[in-house]
Amino acid sequence: MTEHLIDDISLRKIALIAGFSYLIIFITGIASNFIVLMDLFIPGDAAGTVDSLLANMGQFRAGILGFIIMVIFDVIVAWALYILLKPVSRGLSLLAAWLRLVNATIFGLAIYDLFAILRILNDTTYQDLLTPEMIQAQVMLFFTAFNDTWLIGLIFFGIHLAFLGYLIIRSGYIPKFIGILLMIASAGYLIDSFANVLLVSYAEYAGIFMLIVLVPGVIGELSLTLWLLIKGRKLTLPEYPA
């Protein structure tokens, strides 16, 4: 089977593109989460959150930019992984790519809520029409909407990881343990997403669910990223039966 899959782009180059793009997603995603979510938003304190945002507006804008970059490279990763795993199963690889693209699209829509926060805090029209308490309520509402919309996208992402893991296990040219890790990560994303919707007392166990998502997710996706960057340059396809 030829190593060249599309025009002059080799399988090895595709692996490096996927690995580099995934690395960018890790960097921008982690940075933006800490810049925007962990640092500036104070759960249960609308007034404190607004004060924090107003005092660190440049930091907030940088976080939004990081999320936008993450979405752009998510599209590239979806394309690259489709090409990389198409020899295993074109249909399943295409489905996995579409699931990732749906997640990227939904997350792009979620970012709109962060822009809404930006507008309501910077546009004097809103400040003239709304009381400080109303502005604070709107900010927290948009932030909650951002999280809820992102949550919907992560359901599609979790299913994407399940198909991605299965394809990797079947591939014969990417280590099976990475596929297994991704399938475990898939279960973590789905458990957390559905628990968030169905479990009334979810907030009491949010820390546990975060670990269920983060530990297998980071280990699995980071393992794939490093393998693509380090071993991808030597990648060759096995012979598949016709």
XYZ file of N, CA and C in Angstrom:
726
model
N 0.851 -1.185 0.000
C 0.000 0.000 0.000
C 0.889 1.239 0.000
N 0.544 2.177 -0.826
C 1.378 3.364 -0.946
C 1.334 4.201 0.322
N 2.452 4.836 0.618
C 2.528 5.689 1.795
C 1.863 7.026 1.539
N 1.730 7.393 0.236
C 1.153 8.683 -0.098
C -0.355 8.569 -0.202
N -1.068 9.365 0.603
C -2.512 9.229 0.707
C -3.255 10.333 -0.027
N -2.794 11.540 0.032
C -3.434 12.645 -0.673
C -2.344 13.464 -1.344
N -2.387 13.509 -2.675
C -1.407 14.237 -3.461
C -0.001 13.866 -2.996
N 0.750 14.867 -2.512
C 2.132 14.611 -2.124
C 2.311 14.599 -0.604
N 1.222 14.533 0.146
C 1.322 14.515 1.603
C 1.475 13.074 2.060
N 2.588 12.761 2.687
C 2.839 11.390 3.112
C 2.195 11.113 4.460
N 2.060 9.840 4.758
C 1.508 9.417 6.038
C 2.333 9.980 7.187
N 3.641 10.020 7.007
C 4.517 10.537 8.064
C 4.273 12.026 8.296
N 4.093 12.776 7.221
C 3.815 14.204 7.368
C 2.458 14.433 8.037
N 1.486 13.601 7.667
C 0.167 13.707 8.282
C 0.262 13.461 9.785
N 1.061 12.459 10.179
C 1.241 12.152 11.597
C 1.850 13.342 12.338
N 2.835 13.988 11.728
C 3.469 15.147 12.358
C 2.509 16.328 12.443
N 1.710 16.524 11.389
C 0.711 17.597 11.413
C -0.289 17.362 12.536
N -0.754 16.109 12.657
C -1.704 15.771 13.721
C -1.079 15.980 15.096
N 0.164 15.535 15.269
C 0.837 15.672 16.553
C 1.080 17.118 16.930
N 1.556 17.914 15.971
C 1.813 19.333 16.234
C 0.512 20.061 16.564
N -0.533 19.777 15.798
C -1.822 20.438 16.028
C -2.402 20.054 17.384
N -2.258 18.780 17.743
C -2.744 18.322 19.053
C -1.978 19.016 20.179
N -0.672 19.217 19.971
C 0.139 19.906 20.974
C -0.339 21.345 21.164
N -0.668 22.017 20.054
C -1.200 23.377 20.132
C -2.512 23.392 20.913
N -3.354 22.382 20.669
C -4.621 22.291 21.399
C -4.370 22.146 22.896
N -3.405 21.307 23.262
C -3.072 21.134 24.677
C -2.633 22.460 25.293
N -1.728 23.144 24.612
C -1.169 24.385 25.162
C -2.245 25.455 25.305
N -2.990 25.694 24.218
C -4.005 26.752 24.253
C -5.175 26.381 25.159
N -5.552 25.103 25.150
C -6.674 24.674 25.980
C -6.377 24.807 27.458
N -5.206 24.328 27.867
C -4.830 24.410 29.281
C -4.652 25.862 29.707
N -3.953 26.645 28.863
C -3.722 28.049 29.203
C -5.036 28.815 29.313
N -5.922 28.626 28.342
C -7.185 29.367 28.347
C -8.080 28.944 29.501
N -8.059 27.670 29.828
C -8.860 27.211 30.962
C -8.404 27.865 32.253
N -7.086 27.950 32.437
C -6.579 28.560 33.661
C -6.737 30.075 33.616
N -6.543 30.664 32.416
C -6.656 32.115 32.291
C -8.099 32.571 32.462
N -9.030 31.854 31.820
C -10.424 32.290 31.799
C -11.246 31.663 32.916
N -11.222 30.342 32.998
C -12.146 29.657 33.899
C -11.670 29.637 35.344
N -10.442 29.203 35.555
C -9.959 28.976 36.914
C -9.599 30.270 37.644
N -9.079 31.233 36.900
C -8.520 32.414 37.544
C -9.527 33.555 37.671
N -10.303 33.796 36.605
C -11.132 34.996 36.577
C -12.557 34.786 37.081
N -13.104 33.590 36.881
C -14.484 33.347 37.300
C -14.519 32.747 38.705
N -15.308 33.373 39.562
C -15.412 32.949 40.957
C -16.792 32.327 41.167
N -16.879 31.020 41.336
C -18.178 30.359 41.498
C -18.974 30.940 42.666
N -20.245 31.273 42.403
C -21.122 31.768 43.452
C -20.897 33.211 43.851
N -19.998 33.905 43.160
C -19.699 35.301 43.504
C -19.746 36.138 42.230
N -20.942 36.605 41.877
C -21.113 37.364 40.641
C -20.368 38.697 40.689
N -20.470 39.395 41.819
C -19.804 40.690 41.946
C -18.290 40.532 41.867
N -17.769 39.529 42.562
C -16.328 39.283 42.520
C -15.852 38.889 41.135
N -16.667 38.121 40.417
C -16.311 37.716 39.056
C -16.233 38.920 38.135
N -17.227 39.802 38.209
C -17.226 41.004 37.367
C -16.026 41.881 37.691
N -15.742 42.076 38.960
C -14.570 42.874 39.352
C -13.286 42.244 38.816
N -13.195 40.924 38.901
C -12.018 40.209 38.410
C -11.852 40.381 36.907
N -12.958 40.283 36.175
C -12.905 40.439 34.719
C -12.520 41.859 34.329
N -13.124 42.843 34.977
C -12.826 44.239 34.650
C -11.374 44.592 34.948
N -10.815 43.981 35.978
C -9.425 44.261 36.349
C -8.428 43.506 35.477
N -8.903 42.497 34.756
C -7.999 41.662 33.951
C -8.572 41.424 32.553
N -9.047 42.500 31.913
C -9.713 42.360 30.625
C -8.772 41.840 29.540
N -7.510 42.246 29.575
C -6.549 41.736 28.597
C -6.341 40.240 28.747
N -6.301 39.784 29.971
C -6.160 38.354 30.262
C -7.381 37.585 29.748
N -8.562 38.158 29.938
C -9.795 37.529 29.467
C -9.802 37.424 27.945
N -9.396 38.493 27.266
C -9.341 38.477 25.800
C -8.329 37.444 25.306
N -7.201 37.338 25.990
C -6.193 36.341 25.603
C -6.755 34.932 25.747
N -7.543 34.712 26.787
C -8.162 33.405 26.974
C -9.121 33.066 25.854
N -9.921 34.045 25.434
C -10.849 33.831 24.321
C -10.078 33.508 23.048
N -8.997 34.256 22.797
C -8.169 33.992 21.619
C -7.609 32.578 21.660
N -7.174 32.141 22.836
C -6.658 30.781 22.972
C -7.699 29.740 22.617
N -8.946 29.962 23.046
C -10.024 29.032 22.705
C -10.277 29.005 21.198
N -10.214 30.171 20.551
C -10.421 30.228 19.102
C -9.330 29.452 18.374
N -8.085 29.636 18.799
C -6.971 28.888 18.204
C -7.180 27.396 18.402
N -7.667 27.012 19.564
C -7.923 25.604 19.854
C -8.938 25.023 18.874
N -9.995 25.769 18.570
C -11.013 25.300 17.627
C -10.417 25.129 16.233
N -9.599 26.087 15.812
C -8.977 26.012 14.482
C -8.132 24.749 14.353
N -7.310 24.486 15.345
C -6.433 23.312 15.270
C -7.202 22.015 15.505
N -8.356 22.095 16.158
C -9.202 20.913 16.297
C -9.702 20.452 14.924
N -10.021 21.403 14.069
C -10.442 21.071 12.702
C -9.299 20.392 11.954
N -8.083 20.921 12.121
C -6.919 20.324 11.457
C -6.671 18.913 11.971
N -6.795 18.714 13.284
C -6.608 17.379 13.860
C -7.652 16.410 13.318
N -8.895 16.852 13.208
C -9.956 15.987 12.674
C -9.607 15.518 11.268
N -9.132 16.438 10.443
C -8.731 16.095 9.064
C -7.541 15.147 9.062
N -6.515 15.474 9.853
C -5.286 14.679 9.849
C -5.532 13.262 10.369
N -6.308 13.135 11.432
C -6.590 11.800 11.967
C -7.450 10.984 11.007
N -8.320 11.661 10.272
C -9.112 10.955 9.255
C -8.195 10.345 8.202
N -7.256 11.138 7.707
C -6.314 10.639 6.695
C -5.448 9.532 7.281
N -5.007 9.737 8.512
C -4.095 8.794 9.153
C -4.738 7.424 9.364
N -6.021 7.417 9.665
C -6.696 6.160 10.008
C -7.636 5.662 8.911
N -7.683 6.369 7.800
C -8.528 5.936 6.690
C -8.167 4.552 6.175
N -6.873 4.166 6.155
C -6.545 2.807 5.700
C -7.161 1.703 6.564
N -7.473 1.999 7.823
C -8.072 0.996 8.711
C -9.542 0.801 8.354
N -10.275 1.894 8.300
C -11.688 1.872 7.919
C -12.083 3.278 7.504
N -12.338 3.452 6.223
C -12.679 4.786 5.730
C -13.956 5.296 6.384
N -14.957 4.419 6.512
C -16.233 4.834 7.080
C -16.133 5.258 8.530
N -15.473 4.448 9.360
C -15.348 4.776 10.778
C -14.439 5.977 10.996
N -13.398 6.084 10.175
C -12.501 7.230 10.282
C -13.238 8.522 9.938
N -14.094 8.451 8.921
C -14.891 9.621 8.541
C -15.876 9.985 9.650
N -16.503 8.973 10.246
C -17.438 9.220 11.348
C -16.730 9.863 12.533
N -15.541 9.350 12.875
C -14.770 9.926 13.978
C -14.428 11.385 13.697
N -14.051 11.674 12.447
C -13.714 13.049 12.074
C -14.928 13.964 12.199
N -16.078 13.502 11.729
C -17.286 14.321 11.810
C -17.683 14.579 13.259
N -17.543 13.581 14.109
C -17.866 13.770 15.522
C -16.970 14.837 16.148
N -15.703 14.826 15.778
C -14.781 15.842 16.305
C -15.127 17.224 15.758
N -15.526 17.278 14.494
C -15.912 18.553 13.892
C -17.188 19.102 14.527
N -18.121 18.220 14.863
C -19.337 18.659 15.555
C -18.973 19.262 16.911
N -18.071 18.600 17.626
C -17.607 19.137 18.908
C -16.964 20.509 18.729
N -16.114 20.645 17.706
C -15.449 21.929 17.458
C -16.470 23.017 17.131
N -17.491 22.663 16.355
C -18.531 23.628 15.997
C -19.311 24.076 17.224
N -19.700 23.126 18.052
C -20.456 23.457 19.264
C -19.611 24.303 20.208
N -18.326 23.964 20.326
C -17.461 24.760 21.201
C -17.278 26.166 20.640
N -17.222 26.273 19.299
C -17.160 27.598 18.688
C -18.374 28.434 19.056
N -19.543 27.799 19.083
C -20.757 28.501 19.501
C -20.681 28.888 20.976
N -20.066 28.032 21.786
C -19.926 28.341 23.215
C -19.079 29.594 23.425
N -18.064 29.771 22.582
C -17.187 30.939 22.712
C -17.976 32.234 22.536
N -19.069 32.152 21.758
C -19.923 33.333 21.584
C -20.366 33.893 22.933
N -20.636 33.022 23.897
C -21.072 33.481 25.220
C -19.976 34.277 25.925
N -18.719 33.922 25.674
C -17.617 34.700 26.247
C -17.529 36.072 25.586
N -17.790 36.117 24.269
C -17.836 37.412 23.583
C -18.980 38.265 24.129
N -20.107 37.621 24.459
C -21.238 38.358 25.025
C -20.848 38.998 26.356
N -20.084 38.261 27.161
C -19.587 38.826 28.422
C -18.687 40.022 28.142
N -17.841 39.873 27.133
C -16.930 40.955 26.756
C -17.710 42.206 26.375
N -18.771 42.021 25.602
C -19.566 43.159 25.138
C -20.306 43.836 26.298
N -20.925 43.021 27.140
C -21.749 43.604 28.201
C -20.907 44.370 29.221
N -19.625 44.010 29.333
C -18.742 44.702 30.277
C -18.041 45.905 29.665
N -18.031 46.000 28.330
C -17.288 47.077 27.677
C -18.163 48.073 26.932
N -19.388 47.678 26.624
C -20.285 48.547 25.858
C -21.062 49.448 26.817
N -20.896 50.748 26.660
C -21.563 51.698 27.561
C -23.083 51.652 27.427
N -23.577 51.170 26.283
C -25.026 51.061 26.101
C -25.635 50.165 27.163
N -25.000 49.010 27.389
C -25.499 48.085 28.405
C -25.331 48.664 29.799
N -24.228 49.341 30.018
C -23.959 49.895 31.342
C -24.947 50.998 31.703
N -25.451 51.707 30.668
C -26.442 52.759 30.916
C -27.832 52.184 31.166
N -28.127 51.047 30.540
C -29.461 50.459 30.627
C -29.630 49.520 31.817
N -28.538 48.881 32.236
C -28.625 47.838 33.255
C -27.987 48.287 34.566
N -28.549 47.838 35.656
C -27.956 48.097 36.967
C -26.741 47.180 37.149
N -25.846 47.508 38.072
C -24.694 46.621 38.318
C -25.114 45.194 38.647
N -26.197 45.050 39.403
C -26.662 43.704 39.754
C -27.137 42.942 38.521
N -27.799 43.638 37.602
C -28.269 43.001 36.368
C -27.094 42.584 35.488
N -26.076 43.432 35.425
C -24.876 43.094 34.651
C -24.198 41.868 35.249
N -24.103 41.843 36.566
C -23.487 40.685 37.230
C -24.260 39.401 36.932
N -25.585 39.489 36.969
C -26.415 38.315 36.684
C -26.236 37.863 35.237
N -26.167 38.816 34.312
C -25.983 38.484 32.899
C -24.632 37.817 32.662
N -23.600 38.320 33.311
C -22.264 37.736 33.159
C -22.263 36.281 33.615
N -22.837 36.016 34.763
C -22.864 34.641 35.268
C -23.749 33.747 34.402
N -24.830 34.323 33.853
C -25.707 33.556 32.966
C -24.965 33.152 31.701
N -24.238 34.087 31.105
C -23.479 33.777 29.889
C -22.361 32.779 30.174
N -21.751 32.902 31.349
C -20.693 31.955 31.695
C -21.262 30.554 31.880
N -22.423 30.465 32.518
C -23.089 29.167 32.668
C -23.473 28.601 31.308
N -23.957 29.465 30.415
C -24.316 29.025 29.063
C -23.088 28.518 28.314
N -21.946 29.178 28.511
C -20.693 28.721 27.899
C -20.369 27.306 28.349
N -20.440 27.069 29.641
C -20.134 25.737 30.179
C -21.132 24.685 29.704
N -22.417 25.052 29.672
C -23.446 24.098 29.261
C -23.307 23.731 27.785
N -23.014 24.725 26.959
C -22.832 24.459 25.527
C -21.604 23.596 25.303
N -20.527 23.905 26.004
C -19.300 23.103 25.908
C -19.584 21.663 26.322
N -20.412 21.504 27.352
C -20.764 20.169 27.833
C -21.420 19.332 26.730
N -22.299 19.948 25.958
C -22.946 19.235 24.852
C -21.902 18.785 23.837
N -20.961 19.672 23.524
C -19.902 19.316 22.583
C -19.058 18.160 23.070
N -18.812 18.104 24.370
C -17.960 17.046 24.918
C -18.601 15.665 24.823
N -19.920 15.611 24.710
C -20.575 14.321 24.478
C -20.140 13.769 23.122
N -20.158 14.626 22.106
C -19.703 14.212 20.775
C -18.211 13.885 20.789
N -17.448 14.659 21.580
C -16.012 14.406 21.656
C -15.735 13.064 22.314
N -16.503 12.736 23.346
C -16.331 11.445 24.006
C -16.592 10.289 23.059
N -17.645 10.399 22.247
C -17.940 9.353 21.264
C -16.833 9.295 20.212
N -16.330 10.465 19.820
C -15.206 10.526 18.876
C -14.014 9.739 19.403
N -13.688 9.921 20.687
C -12.542 9.216 21.263
C -12.744 7.709 21.257
N -13.986 7.269 21.429
C -14.270 5.829 21.401
C -13.946 5.248 20.028
N -14.401 5.906 18.970
C -14.108 5.437 17.613
C -12.622 5.570 17.293
N -12.016 6.671 17.751
C -10.588 6.875 17.519
C -9.778 5.773 18.184
N -10.113 5.460 19.432
C -9.416 4.386 20.132
C -9.576 3.050 19.438
N -10.788 2.762 18.980
C -11.050 1.501 18.278
C -10.232 1.417 16.994
N -10.182 2.495 16.237
C -9.413 2.507 14.990
C -7.925 2.308 15.254
N -7.426 2.934 16.311
C -6.008 2.791 16.654
C -5.699 1.353 17.057
N -6.574 0.745 17.841
C -6.371 -0.652 18.243
C -6.315 -1.562 17.018
N -7.150 -1.284 16.045
C -7.196 -2.104 14.830
C -6.081 -1.792 13.841
N -5.436 -0.640 13.988
C -4.545 -0.135 12.942
C -3.325 -1.013 12.690
N -2.665 -1.432 13.762
C -1.430 -2.185 13.594
C -0.207 -1.309 13.424
N -0.383 0.002 13.290
C 0.781 0.892 13.149
C 0.820 1.991 14.214
N -0.178 2.037 15.076
C -0.146 2.894 16.257
C -0.341 1.971 17.461
N 0.446 2.131 18.520
C 0.367 1.203 19.655
C -1.046 1.031 20.198
N -1.404 -0.210 20.481
C -2.752 -0.512 20.958
C -3.049 0.136 22.302
N -2.014 0.276 23.146
C -2.277 0.827 24.474
C -2.807 2.256 24.386
N -2.410 2.993 23.328
C -2.930 4.351 23.147
C -4.421 4.300 22.836
N -4.805 3.350 21.992
C -6.220 3.187 21.688
C -7.033 2.827 22.916
N -6.477 1.964 23.757
C -7.171 1.571 24.992
C -7.327 2.774 25.923
N -6.260 3.569 26.049
C -6.324 4.765 26.889
C -7.387 5.737 26.387
N -7.487 5.888 25.071
C -8.474 6.802 24.504
C -9.898 6.303 24.736
N -10.089 4.995 24.699
C -11.422 4.453 24.962
C -11.803 4.637 26.433
N -10.820 4.521 27.319
C -11.078 4.804 28.739
C -11.415 6.286 28.922
N -10.661 7.151 28.219
C -10.937 8.591 28.271
C -12.333 8.893 27.746
N -12.730 8.180 26.693
C -14.076 8.345 26.144
C -15.128 8.079 27.207
N -14.951 6.993 27.941
C -15.897 6.657 29.009
C -15.936 7.757 30.065
N -14.765 8.328 30.386
C -14.707 9.399 31.373
C -15.491 10.626 30.938
N -15.302 11.042 29.679
C -16.033 12.201 29.157
C -17.538 11.962 29.185
N -17.955 10.780 28.759
C -19.385 10.489 28.681
C -20.012 10.372 30.066
N -19.303 9.729 30.989
C -19.810 9.614 32.361
C -20.001 10.999 32.971
N -18.995 11.858 32.814
C -19.075 13.205 33.381
C -20.197 14.016 32.741
N -20.302 13.946 31.415
C -21.306 14.748 30.708
C -22.718 14.350 31.110
N -22.991 13.058 31.125
C -24.340 12.610 31.466
C -24.631 12.780 32.957
N -23.612 12.629 33.786
C -23.808 12.860 35.221
C -24.158 14.321 35.479
N -23.528 15.214 34.734
C -23.804 16.644 34.874
C -25.266 16.955 34.583
N -25.831 16.226 33.631
C -27.228 16.451 33.252
C -28.191 15.730 34.195
N -27.868 14.507 34.554
C -28.819 13.643 35.255
C -28.712 13.685 36.773
N -27.526 14.003 37.291
C -27.299 13.921 38.736
C -27.600 15.268 39.397
N -28.621 15.294 40.231
C -29.024 16.536 40.893
C -27.902 17.070 41.780
N -27.209 16.173 42.451
C -26.143 16.570 43.382
C -24.764 16.558 42.713
N -24.724 16.811 41.400
C -23.453 16.748 40.659
C -22.391 17.654 41.282
N -22.787 18.845 41.699
C -21.819 19.813 42.228
C -21.045 19.257 43.414
N -21.682 18.382 44.195
C -21.012 17.811 45.364
C -19.871 16.881 44.962
N -19.971 16.316 43.767
C -18.971 15.347 43.309
C -18.187 15.864 42.102
N -18.277 17.172 41.854
C -17.651 17.746 40.659
C -16.153 17.462 40.605
N -15.484 17.521 41.752
C -14.048 17.260 41.786
C -13.709 15.844 41.375
N -14.524 14.893 41.822
C -14.302 13.490 41.456
C -14.511 13.291 39.965
N -15.596 13.881 39.443
C -15.873 13.742 38.012
C -14.793 14.421 37.172
N -14.244 15.518 37.681
C -13.169 16.184 36.951
C -11.958 15.268 36.820
N -11.650 14.548 37.890
C -10.540 13.594 37.839
C -10.838 12.450 36.878
N -12.097 12.004 36.854
C -12.493 10.931 35.941
C -12.260 11.348 34.495
N -12.443 12.635 34.212
C -12.223 13.153 32.857
C -10.750 13.438 32.606
N -10.124 14.171 33.514
C -8.783 14.694 33.263
C -7.706 13.618 33.233
N -7.726 12.701 34.191
C -6.629 11.733 34.280
C -6.532 10.860 33.031
N -7.580 10.112 32.663
C -7.454 9.303 31.440
C -7.392 10.152 30.184
N -8.083 11.313 30.191
C -8.083 12.173 29.014
C -6.704 12.716 28.701
N -6.056 13.282 29.710
C -4.720 13.851 29.504
C -3.714 12.757 29.162
N -3.751 11.644 29.896
C -2.796 10.561 29.638
C -2.990 10.000 28.234
N -4.244 9.737 27.850
C -4.513 9.150 26.542
C -4.179 10.078 25.394
N -4.677 11.308 25.452
C -4.458 12.239 24.343
C -3.013 12.715 24.281
N -2.382 12.896 25.441
C -0.977 13.299 25.435
C -0.092 12.167 24.917
N -0.440 10.921 25.243
C 0.315 9.775 24.720
C 0.240 9.739 23.201
N -0.954 9.965 22.666
C -1.114 9.995 21.205
C -0.320 11.144 20.600
N -0.383 12.306 21.232
C 0.343 13.479 20.725
C 1.842 13.221 20.667
N 2.407 12.724 21.760
C 3.850 12.476 21.807
C 4.256 11.382 20.830
N 3.433 10.355 20.700
C 3.758 9.278 19.763
C 3.763 9.807 18.335
N 2.788 10.625 17.989
C 2.727 11.187 16.636
C 3.946 12.057 16.347
N 4.376 12.834 17.339
C 5.515 13.731 17.137
C 6.846 12.988 17.107
N 6.986 11.965 17.950
C 8.276 11.274 18.076
C 8.393 10.101 17.116
N 7.356 9.286 17.056
C 7.397 8.073 16.236
C 6.744 8.248 14.871
N 5.937 9.298 14.737
C 5.206 9.484 13.490
C 6.087 9.651 12.276
N 7.273 10.202 12.459
C 8.185 10.418 11.326
C 8.720 9.110 10.756
N 8.557 8.017 11.497
C 9.017 6.710 11.020
C 7.843 5.787 10.674
N 6.659 6.369 10.580
C 5.445 5.577 10.418
C 5.366 4.910 9.047
N 5.027 3.637 9.037
C 4.756 2.900 7.800
C 3.509 2.054 7.999
N 2.781 1.839 6.921
C 1.553 1.060 6.986
C 1.825 -0.423 6.838
N 1.104 -1.252 7.584
C 1.167 -2.691 7.321
C 0.368 -3.013 6.067
N 0.515 -4.207 5.579
C -0.265 -4.632 4.419
C -1.632 -5.116 4.888
N -2.675 -4.525 4.334
C -4.033 -4.946 4.655
C -4.561 -5.855 3.557
N -5.379 -6.845 3.919
C -5.967 -7.696 2.893
C -6.885 -6.898 1.986
N -6.889 -7.240 0.717
C -7.708 -6.503 -0.244
C -9.186 -6.732 0.033
